[in-house]
XYZ file of C-alpha atoms in Angstrom:
681
model
C 11.048 -33.366 63.759
C 11.436 -37.077 63.439
C 7.983 -38.479 64.030
C 9.399 -41.456 65.889
C 10.666 -39.145 68.585
C 7.219 -38.041 69.631
C 5.214 -41.101 68.684
C 7.031 -43.384 71.087
C 8.419 -41.024 73.707
C 5.950 -42.230 76.334
C 6.382 -44.171 79.489
C 10.167 -43.864 79.504
C 10.397 -44.512 83.234
C 8.426 -47.766 83.000
C 11.326 -49.812 81.596
C 11.664 -53.491 82.186
C 14.735 -54.435 84.173
C 16.642 -57.541 83.123
C 18.739 -59.801 85.286
C 21.364 -61.711 83.331
C 23.046 -64.770 84.623
C 26.589 -63.462 84.187
C 28.497 -60.247 84.784
C 30.130 -60.340 81.398
C 29.987 -58.220 78.303
C 26.370 -59.175 77.521
C 25.208 -57.665 80.811
C 27.144 -54.463 80.079
C 25.541 -54.204 76.636
C 22.092 -54.674 78.144
C 22.758 -51.925 80.679
C 23.895 -49.610 77.867
C 20.752 -50.500 75.918
C 18.559 -49.747 78.939
C 20.271 -46.384 79.405
C 19.822 -45.486 75.734
C 16.167 -46.548 75.812
C 15.577 -44.377 78.885
C 16.860 -41.377 76.892
C 14.680 -42.231 73.910
C 17.674 -43.245 71.755
C 15.916 -46.236 70.254
C 18.348 -47.023 67.430
C 21.260 -46.988 69.866
C 19.317 -49.176 72.311
C 18.460 -51.697 69.582
C 22.132 -51.905 68.599
C 23.201 -52.597 72.184
C 20.519 -55.273 72.659
C 21.546 -56.910 69.386
C 25.147 -57.015 70.636
C 24.017 -58.492 73.963
C 21.923 -61.099 72.136
C 24.955 -62.217 70.137
C 27.075 -62.310 73.317
C 24.578 -64.554 75.117
C 25.008 -68.335 74.605
C 22.023 -70.026 72.846
C 21.711 -72.457 75.723
C 20.849 -69.535 78.020
C 17.357 -69.502 76.540
C 15.685 -67.386 79.223
C 18.236 -64.564 78.873
C 18.092 -64.702 75.087
C 14.290 -64.495 75.166
C 14.302 -61.415 77.419
C 16.960 -59.659 75.332
C 15.125 -60.484 72.091
C 11.973 -58.907 73.514
C 13.835 -55.758 74.489
C 15.449 -55.616 71.038
C 12.072 -55.983 69.313
C 10.602 -53.219 71.462
C 13.442 -50.844 70.558
C 13.194 -51.656 66.838
C 9.445 -51.091 66.804
C 9.797 -47.740 68.590
C 11.783 -46.232 65.725
C 9.892 -47.961 62.954
C 12.220 -50.797 61.940
C 9.334 -53.233 61.711
C 11.080 -56.050 59.820
C 13.727 -56.401 62.508
C 11.124 -55.962 65.234
C 9.165 -58.939 63.882
C 12.303 -61.101 63.836
C 13.219 -60.118 67.398
C 9.733 -60.776 68.790
C 9.613 -64.123 66.990
C 12.899 -65.032 68.683
C 11.400 -64.034 72.030
C 8.492 -66.428 71.354
C 10.917 -69.168 70.196
C 12.807 -68.891 73.478
C 9.486 -68.994 75.390
C 9.766 -65.498 76.834
C 6.742 -65.391 79.113
C 5.813 -61.687 79.140
C 2.204 -61.456 77.922
C 3.010 -58.373 75.832
C 5.207 -60.387 73.485
C 2.315 -61.674 71.388
C 0.624 -58.262 71.537
C 3.655 -56.467 70.130
C 4.330 -59.265 67.636
C 0.748 -58.988 66.374
C 1.086 -55.209 65.958
C 4.362 -55.606 64.057
C 3.032 -58.355 61.785
C -0.037 -56.241 61.007
C 2.290 -53.393 59.976
C 3.916 -55.802 57.540
C 0.515 -56.643 56.097
C 0.779 -60.252 57.301
C -2.769 -60.291 58.662
C -3.153 -64.062 59.120
C -0.007 -64.339 61.237
C -0.988 -61.181 63.146
C -4.404 -62.668 63.930
C -2.749 -65.800 65.347
C -0.467 -63.674 67.545
C -3.413 -61.626 68.831
C -5.362 -64.800 69.653
C -2.357 -66.127 71.575
C -2.328 -62.880 73.529
C -6.050 -63.138 74.246
C -5.504 -66.611 75.679
C -3.502 -64.905 78.423
C -5.560 -61.703 78.675
C -9.167 -62.556 77.792
C -11.480 -59.681 76.852
C -8.783 -57.151 75.952
C -10.605 -54.578 73.796
C -7.561 -53.374 71.915
C -6.640 -56.853 70.766
C -10.205 -57.715 69.827
C -10.061 -54.653 67.598
C -6.729 -55.878 66.252
C -8.288 -59.208 65.296
C -11.249 -57.435 63.697
C -8.859 -55.276 61.675
C -6.967 -58.362 60.486
C -10.236 -59.787 59.187
C -11.439 -56.571 57.532
C -8.195 -55.106 56.130
C -7.745 -57.558 53.220
C -11.217 -56.672 51.932
C -10.438 -52.958 52.371
C -7.410 -53.359 50.125
C -9.357 -55.439 47.628
C -12.273 -52.984 47.391
C -10.114 -49.863 47.227
C -11.655 -46.396 46.828
C -11.842 -43.381 44.543
C -8.699 -41.902 46.100
C -5.604 -41.857 43.907
C -2.093 -41.506 45.303
C 1.446 -41.366 43.964
C 4.902 -40.879 45.405
C 5.812 -37.211 44.926
C 9.493 -37.407 44.022
C 10.121 -33.660 43.845
C 9.716 -33.307 47.623
C 11.448 -36.541 48.609
C 15.164 -37.047 49.226
C 17.253 -40.122 49.998
C 16.120 -40.423 53.612
C 12.933 -39.675 55.535
C 10.609 -36.882 54.369
C 7.298 -36.378 56.114
C 4.638 -34.099 57.651
C 3.891 -31.781 54.710
C 1.967 -28.607 55.577
C 0.643 -25.942 53.219
C 1.264 -22.375 54.351
C -1.748 -20.112 53.791
C -5.142 -20.841 52.297
C -3.816 -20.091 48.801
C -1.575 -23.190 49.101
C 1.339 -21.642 47.191
C 4.004 -22.990 49.558
C 4.420 -26.373 51.207
C 6.714 -27.103 54.171
C 7.875 -30.511 55.366
C 10.419 -32.289 57.562
C 13.446 -34.095 56.148
C 16.432 -36.056 57.467
C 18.339 -35.724 54.166
C 22.103 -35.451 54.338
C 22.006 -31.639 54.027
C 20.147 -31.335 57.325
C 22.001 -29.724 60.214
C 22.999 -31.619 63.331
C 24.464 -35.049 63.973
C 23.172 -38.540 63.379
C 20.392 -39.209 65.857
C 20.681 -42.009 68.381
C 16.923 -42.277 68.100
C 16.647 -43.221 64.436
C 20.240 -43.616 63.223
C 19.544 -40.855 60.668
C 20.223 -37.109 60.690
C 18.135 -34.921 62.956
C 15.203 -33.473 61.033
C 15.162 -29.975 59.519
C 12.318 -28.084 57.882
C 12.384 -27.577 54.106
C 9.929 -25.991 51.700
C 8.912 -25.618 48.071
C 6.826 -22.930 46.385
C 4.905 -22.733 43.128
C 6.163 -20.797 40.130
C 4.053 -18.488 37.964
C 2.719 -21.548 36.079
C 1.623 -23.324 39.258
C 4.460 -25.889 39.233
C 6.450 -26.740 42.357
C 10.018 -25.460 42.395
C 13.103 -27.253 43.703
C 13.178 -27.868 47.457
C 14.969 -25.296 49.622
C 16.040 -25.215 53.243
C 14.071 -22.685 55.277
C 15.859 -19.321 55.427
C 16.687 -17.699 58.729
C 17.522 -19.225 62.108
C 14.721 -21.804 62.230
C 16.772 -24.960 61.702
C 19.387 -25.887 64.302
C 21.405 -28.919 65.346
C 18.273 -30.097 67.181
C 15.408 -32.108 65.691
C 12.783 -29.774 64.113
C 9.625 -30.597 62.218
C 5.846 -31.233 62.131
C 4.897 -27.586 61.672
C 1.677 -25.601 61.272
C 0.853 -21.979 60.420
C -1.594 -19.239 61.278
C -3.774 -18.257 58.320
C -1.824 -15.050 57.689
C 1.386 -17.094 57.377
C 3.218 -14.940 59.916
C 3.484 -17.445 62.785
C 4.769 -21.016 62.667
C 4.251 -23.614 65.372
C 6.703 -26.503 65.183
C 7.915 -29.532 67.108
C 11.446 -29.407 68.551
C 13.356 -32.180 70.321
C 16.464 -30.929 72.064
C 19.465 -33.161 72.630
C 20.679 -33.725 76.163
C 23.097 -36.585 76.949
C 21.614 -37.008 80.424
C 17.911 -36.279 79.938
C 15.123 -38.046 78.023
C 14.302 -36.709 74.568
C 11.084 -34.841 75.313
C 9.315 -33.191 72.401
C 8.292 -29.531 72.750
C 6.242 -27.049 70.733
C 8.065 -23.882 69.724
C 7.008 -20.802 67.732
C 8.714 -18.700 65.081
C 7.734 -15.371 63.498
C 8.134 -14.551 59.814
C 9.623 -11.190 58.832
C 11.116 -10.158 55.492
C 10.573 -13.657 54.031
C 12.705 -15.229 56.796
C 11.787 -17.217 59.872
C 13.169 -16.006 63.172
C 14.881 -18.215 65.728
C 12.111 -20.217 67.410
C 11.248 -19.946 71.090
C 9.540 -22.501 73.371
C 5.772 -22.292 73.859
C 4.801 -23.115 77.438
C 1.542 -25.039 77.313
C 1.559 -26.263 80.908
C 3.868 -26.559 83.904
C 4.360 -30.289 83.246
C 7.986 -30.759 82.153
C 7.880 -34.567 82.146
C 5.492 -34.902 79.184
C 5.921 -34.464 75.449
C 4.091 -31.842 73.385
C 4.201 -32.312 69.647
C 2.534 -32.031 66.217
C 0.878 -28.591 66.504
C -2.081 -27.689 64.265
C -3.840 -24.315 64.229
C -7.638 -24.501 63.878
C -9.127 -22.652 60.854
C -10.640 -19.957 63.082
C -7.269 -19.357 64.745
C -8.715 -19.895 68.207
C -7.175 -23.264 69.110
C -3.818 -24.980 68.878
C -4.300 -28.752 68.611
C -1.403 -31.027 69.564
C -0.389 -34.511 70.712
C 0.781 -35.170 74.251
C 1.192 -37.929 76.810
C 0.479 -35.620 79.746
C -1.697 -36.944 82.598
C -5.466 -36.886 82.174
C -5.630 -38.604 78.778
C -7.012 -41.913 77.586
C -3.589 -43.578 77.307
C -0.513 -43.272 75.083
C -0.419 -40.088 73.056
C -3.709 -38.156 73.069
C -4.954 -35.165 71.107
C -5.392 -31.992 73.142
C -6.134 -28.360 72.337
C -5.152 -25.071 73.926
C -6.669 -21.629 73.408
C -4.300 -19.227 71.674
C -4.379 -15.652 70.494
C -5.471 -14.098 73.769
C -3.775 -11.225 75.573
C -2.365 -13.542 78.224
C -0.823 -16.260 76.028
C -2.056 -19.832 76.283
C -5.595 -20.151 77.648
C -7.387 -23.258 78.825
C -6.085 -26.682 77.799
C -8.485 -29.563 77.227
C -8.380 -33.197 76.132
C -10.501 -34.012 73.052
C -12.076 -36.896 74.923
C -12.858 -40.563 74.212
C -14.534 -39.935 70.844
C -11.076 -39.038 69.495
C -8.606 -40.598 71.914
C -8.029 -44.279 72.691
C -5.662 -46.364 74.801
C -3.304 -46.305 71.799
C -1.639 -43.295 70.160
C -3.475 -40.378 68.537
C -1.204 -37.841 66.896
C -0.485 -35.624 63.869
C -3.637 -33.475 63.913
C -4.322 -31.388 60.791
C -7.236 -29.326 59.526
C -8.966 -29.022 56.214
C -10.064 -25.382 55.722
C -13.717 -26.511 55.889
C -13.195 -27.265 59.591
C -12.750 -31.056 59.405
C -10.072 -32.450 61.724
C -7.729 -35.169 60.449
C -5.428 -37.196 62.680
C -3.596 -40.514 62.886
C -4.283 -43.334 65.336
C -2.954 -46.794 66.121
C -6.066 -48.065 67.866
C -9.243 -46.659 66.295
C -11.732 -48.967 64.610
C -10.737 -49.904 61.069
C -6.986 -49.562 61.609
C -5.077 -51.484 58.928
C -1.742 -51.423 60.769
C 0.534 -48.844 62.382
C -0.799 -45.310 62.142
C -3.933 -44.792 60.047
C -5.500 -41.467 59.052
C -8.986 -40.599 60.336
C -11.396 -37.741 59.647
C -13.389 -36.173 62.475
C -16.172 -33.600 62.578
C -17.256 -31.884 65.773
C -20.855 -31.299 66.780
C -20.359 -28.027 68.653
C -23.824 -28.228 70.229
C -23.563 -31.747 71.651
C -19.756 -31.546 71.999
C -19.356 -34.879 70.225
C -17.024 -36.010 67.464
C -17.871 -38.281 64.550
C -14.780 -40.233 63.411
C -14.383 -41.888 59.985
C -11.522 -44.121 58.816
C -10.049 -43.166 55.422
C -10.063 -46.109 52.989
C -7.296 -47.802 51.039
C -5.055 -46.553 49.424
C -4.959 -43.512 51.730
C -4.390 -45.967 54.564
C -2.198 -49.046 54.407
C -0.685 -51.593 56.768
C 2.208 -49.160 57.364
C 2.270 -45.767 59.132
C 0.109 -43.160 57.355
C 0.101 -39.688 58.830
C 0.707 -35.955 58.410
C -1.955 -34.934 55.870
C -2.413 -31.449 54.378
C -5.031 -30.079 51.970
C -4.745 -27.718 49.013
C -7.273 -25.116 50.092
C -10.836 -26.393 50.027
C -10.029 -29.143 47.546
C -9.921 -32.800 48.567
C -6.340 -33.130 47.372
C -2.906 -32.472 48.778
C -0.086 -34.429 50.394
C 0.402 -36.946 53.191
C 3.254 -39.099 54.478
C 3.674 -42.859 54.766
C 6.425 -45.421 55.309
C 4.702 -48.077 53.161
C 7.093 -50.425 51.394
C 5.850 -49.608 47.880
C 7.682 -46.582 46.544
C 9.525 -45.482 49.643
C 11.127 -48.843 50.588
C 10.022 -48.365 54.166
C 11.292 -44.771 54.546
C 8.859 -42.026 55.498
C 7.972 -40.399 52.166
C 5.564 -37.747 50.928
C 2.704 -38.862 48.675
C 0.344 -36.778 46.584
C -3.353 -37.654 46.825
C -6.567 -36.562 45.144
C -10.243 -37.456 45.229
C -12.642 -36.944 42.304
C -14.829 -33.955 43.047
C -16.845 -31.177 41.518
C -16.189 -28.422 43.998
C -18.558 -25.526 44.542
C -17.373 -22.728 46.794
C -18.399 -19.280 47.910
C -15.815 -16.499 48.054
C -16.966 -13.541 50.113
C -15.536 -10.083 50.729
C -16.536 -7.943 53.703
C -15.640 -4.252 53.631
C -16.920 -0.882 54.757
C -19.282 0.492 52.143
C -17.236 3.601 51.513
C -13.841 2.266 52.525
C -11.631 -0.763 53.179
C -11.790 -4.402 54.212
C -13.108 -5.349 57.647
C -10.976 -8.226 59.001
C -12.765 -7.974 62.365
C -16.100 -8.877 60.745
C -17.945 -12.157 61.324
C -20.132 -13.952 58.769
C -22.954 -16.301 59.744
C -23.630 -19.062 57.197
C -26.970 -20.924 57.363
C -27.974 -23.648 54.897
C -31.211 -25.493 54.167
C -29.336 -28.745 54.959
C -28.880 -27.698 58.592
C -25.558 -25.898 58.137
C -25.108 -23.217 60.784
C -21.590 -21.822 60.976
C -19.873 -18.736 62.311
C -17.139 -17.823 59.827
C -14.179 -15.571 60.595
C -12.711 -13.521 57.755
C -9.041 -13.159 56.840
C -6.906 -10.038 57.107
C -8.042 -8.944 53.622
C -11.715 -9.190 54.630
C -12.314 -12.394 52.648
C -13.601 -15.857 53.437
C -14.076 -19.019 51.408
C -16.327 -21.984 52.170
C -17.421 -25.127 50.294
C -21.046 -25.509 49.224
C -23.232 -28.582 48.845
C -25.245 -29.001 45.610
C -28.964 -28.378 45.942
C -28.622 -26.382 49.171
C -29.840 -22.815 49.671
C -27.641 -20.610 51.834
C -28.124 -17.397 53.784
C -25.096 -15.269 54.720
C -25.197 -12.445 57.270
C -22.113 -10.235 57.668
C -21.765 -8.304 60.936
C -19.185 -5.970 62.436
C -19.161 -3.599 65.404
C -19.851 -0.052 64.255
C -21.540 -1.140 61.014
C -24.961 -2.222 59.833
C -25.560 -5.851 58.920
C -25.677 -6.998 55.298
C -27.298 -10.213 54.094
C -26.791 -12.240 50.922
C -28.420 -15.417 49.625
C -27.478 -18.033 47.050
C -28.389 -21.547 45.946
C -25.731 -24.079 44.985
C -27.297 -25.897 42.024
C -25.960 -29.172 40.674
C -23.036 -28.659 38.304
C -20.544 -30.855 36.467
C -17.757 -28.261 36.575
C -16.080 -26.449 39.420
C -17.817 -23.209 40.275
C -17.068 -20.362 42.645
C -19.820 -18.005 43.770
C -18.672 -14.492 44.667
C -20.520 -12.388 47.246
C -19.860 -8.802 48.269
C -20.749 -7.478 51.701
C -20.474 -3.686 51.760
C -21.270 -2.750 55.361
C -22.541 0.799 55.954
C -20.965 2.720 58.828
C -23.099 3.730 61.808
C -20.925 6.699 62.773
C -20.245 8.485 59.454
C -22.202 9.385 56.278
C -22.439 6.629 53.692
C -22.521 7.401 49.982
C -25.421 5.921 48.016
C -23.715 5.319 44.698
C -25.432 5.481 41.311
C -28.446 7.601 42.294
C -29.312 9.894 39.365
C -31.801 12.717 38.859
C -33.094 14.402 35.720
C -31.166 17.581 34.859
C -32.050 20.434 37.206
C -34.962 18.384 38.592
C -35.721 16.124 41.586
C -37.066 13.298 39.414
C -35.204 10.011 39.826
C -34.053 8.288 36.642
C -34.639 4.598 36.006
C -30.906 4.032 36.414
C -31.298 4.762 40.137
C -33.545 1.795 40.902
C -30.788 -0.782 41.435
C -28.955 1.361 43.999
C -32.159 2.289 45.835
C -33.328 -1.328 45.898
C -30.063 -2.255 47.625
C -30.684 0.496 50.177
C -34.232 -0.800 50.717
C -32.907 -4.308 51.274
C -30.340 -3.064 53.791
C -32.996 -1.179 55.775
C -35.228 -4.277 55.881
C -32.294 -6.328 57.164
C -31.689 -3.721 59.889
C -35.289 -2.996 61.069
C -34.236 -1.058 64.189
C -32.332 1.603 62.273
C -33.519 5.120 61.364
C -31.592 7.235 58.869
C -31.262 10.728 57.548
C -31.303 10.704 53.738
C -29.389 13.714 52.434
C -28.849 15.240 48.987
C -26.077 17.674 48.039
C -25.355 20.041 45.124
C -22.179 21.567 43.763
C -21.298 25.261 44.238
C -22.772 26.451 40.954
C -26.122 28.205 41.042
C -28.034 30.219 43.596
C -27.594 28.991 47.182
C -31.307 29.189 48.029
C -32.264 27.426 44.798
C -29.737 24.659 45.422
C -31.007 24.207 48.960
C -34.585 23.722 47.713
C -33.490 21.427 44.862
C -31.460 19.188 47.177
C -34.393 19.001 49.631
C -36.758 17.897 46.852
C -34.227 15.315 45.696
C -33.853 13.890 49.217
C -37.650 13.709 49.467
C -37.777 11.850 46.134
C -35.479 9.159 47.528
C -37.476 8.901 50.761
C -40.678 8.568 48.734
C -39.124 5.708 46.732
C -38.149 3.906 49.955
C -41.587 4.254 51.561
C -43.250 2.998 48.375
C -41.056 -0.093 48.679
C -42.036 -0.938 52.242
C -39.896 1.209 54.557
C -41.845 2.971 57.311
C -41.883 6.743 56.809
C -40.976 7.442 60.444
C -37.656 5.676 59.915
C -36.643 8.199 57.239
C -35.703 11.858 57.430
C -35.144 13.819 54.199
C -32.597 16.616 54.369
C -31.295 18.812 51.567
C -27.998 20.582 52.225
C -27.519 22.399 48.946
C -23.883 23.317 48.660
C -23.398 23.883 52.396
C -21.609 20.562 53.177
C -18.816 19.910 50.650
C -17.312 16.416 50.375
C -14.422 15.466 52.661
C -11.889 13.271 50.856
C -11.294 9.801 52.327
C -8.421 7.451 51.589
C -10.444 5.424 49.119
C -11.069 8.489 46.945
C -7.337 9.235 46.781
C -6.762 5.858 45.137
C -9.211 6.747 42.342
C -8.187 10.412 42.122
C -4.469 10.729 42.993
C -4.590 14.541 42.833
C -6.730 14.534 45.987
C -5.380 14.064 49.540
C -7.020 12.397 52.520
C -8.799 14.988 54.668
C -9.132 17.615 51.927
C -12.509 19.425 51.849
C -13.859 20.194 48.379
C -14.737 23.840 49.072
C -15.140 26.495 46.394
C -11.645 28.014 46.949
C -10.105 24.525 46.839
C -11.862 23.645 43.573
C -11.136 26.926 41.800
C -7.384 26.417 42.246
C -7.550 23.245 40.121
C -7.478 22.875 36.316
C -10.880 22.894 34.615
C -11.070 19.110 34.080
C -10.275 18.450 37.746
C -12.776 21.042 38.887
C -15.532 19.044 37.216
C -14.385 15.885 39.024
C -14.731 17.687 42.354
C -18.142 19.115 41.401
C -19.341 15.588 40.559
C -18.104 14.344 43.967
C -19.989 17.130 45.733
C -23.223 16.277 43.866
C -24.090 13.242 45.941
C -26.787 11.367 47.848
C -25.851 10.012 51.294
C -27.383 8.579 54.404
C -26.290 8.497 58.004
C -27.658 6.426 60.876
C -29.663 8.382 63.440
C -30.822 5.606 65.789
C -30.402 1.840 66.157
C -33.303 1.325 68.605
C -36.339 1.969 66.386
C -39.284 -0.247 67.366
C -37.515 -1.838 70.318
C -39.401 -0.032 73.133
C -43.040 0.801 73.933
C -44.346 4.221 75.028
C -43.311 3.429 78.617
C -39.730 2.679 77.642
C -40.062 -1.093 78.064
C -38.493 -3.506 75.599
C -41.065 -5.111 73.300
C -40.828 -8.957 73.357
C -41.635 -9.152 69.635
C -38.635 -6.933 68.910
C -36.381 -9.844 69.807
C -37.710 -11.949 66.920
C -35.982 -12.123 63.593
C -37.610 -10.066 60.805
C -38.767 -13.134 58.858
C -40.231 -14.980 61.855
């Protein structure tokens, strides 16, 4: 949706009334302008004020000054900064006495990059309102910004023509962590709906592009389905699975202010369904816009002018994903929010929050992009201003990142390239990225999307990482840092992995596997081998048994039954004894490697417990079916080569969990305090 709609749709009932000296056409035009401004139709209001200004005789200096101020305010609200500057300068020339004139003139001049003139306007304002913090910051920015531009940074940007049309294009957003599709808002001529009275352009629609098999972006397409309407749609965000979109919608009502709302749409069969409103609170007099889903899927961040904020538009967040819809709603507080406008929140997959602000320290003019990181222990945010050329004297906003990389797209209405229109720019930052890609799955089965991974680093990193629907996660790593990963899931034993991210000059991805053993069902110990017709372990078994040893050390309160099985061939009594000796061989290996003997029970089953086929086995052996039991009659019905496959599956070594409370209680049944300590403490 057009960003101007939500950025300036605040305080609509606090309009200045104007008393003109005549009852002529100028007064009628002013009244029409006031009515349009009250509805949020800023372009229409500016046109009416311009007409009234021309209809007012130059000698009526007081009236001309008031109308010029109103005209400048309307122009600035929908981003026509050049005309806003001219109007405010006319208000000053006619000695319009409202103290906000110099304030708004300074803001507009700063957006033009005219920092010396802006500083003079701010100082004139401070003469009337001494000690105003916002304007002191404005003066400081005017002094610092030229050096910011001169010094530059390692960021590189360029106008990305493929995504841009002839009008405004803004708020790009990648869908999914794989970053294969990018969505954005556009007011190009093909958009549905009429010309907006707010911006004098078409209402915004959502468009997208996707990468081809070579990784190149294809031609822009309008979103399929019923998502786009005659209303203003835009500024969207997605859940990580790409199935739910949150978007900003501004409905048109000829008699009601243009209030922004957050709506949702579901994706089915590659199409987006007709969106429906998301009720965040019972307040119907405030705007809700620019949704952004947090990487863990727990929170929906958004901009709003609802009561309880710091002033203007603030950033808020609401709990989502629960059984009862929207949960608690909370303001992000004064670390993030100011008396100005904070809007367009977006997340990098590493958890960093990005947003735009008009009033934070370092602002070069208009909206600037800031990076924020939350200290979840102290509940504090650290905010950093992005340098030139990411930020400019114009509006810079709506950033999105290509996965974990420090590259992607953002939007800006800077004069260079876009001639003052909102346009999409590509950005990148030199980096040598190291990442870890992890997969969490049941040891003898499928992915575990309900699992949680704890990530601890020697640099103080301590994160709780949720996994995606395919059981995977991906996180950036810092060079020279050692990391510990612990994967947990209800109904399964924990598995731990470690790695060190060494210094490298090329991008590198570390891959970790977390195969979690089930607590409730037998778990196959793969690649355990015995000498023919003996219980002696071969050297090829060591790797598998070392993994089992490691798992038992990571789960010190677990006891297991270690079982060995034979196929149907041979004497039943002989097979029973052979399998028992084999199970004892494995137990002996484990005790020799530090596992307490009373945690292990050896059990040989001979051929008495044939293998039951699970779904995973059917993928490897299509002739099998889930739930089949590899009994002798079942096997003998198969061709010879398939019989041997089944015999090999029956010859197996497994374990199952007996208890999960080993060592936790004393002889009197009381919990031991030392049992609460971590194994390595």
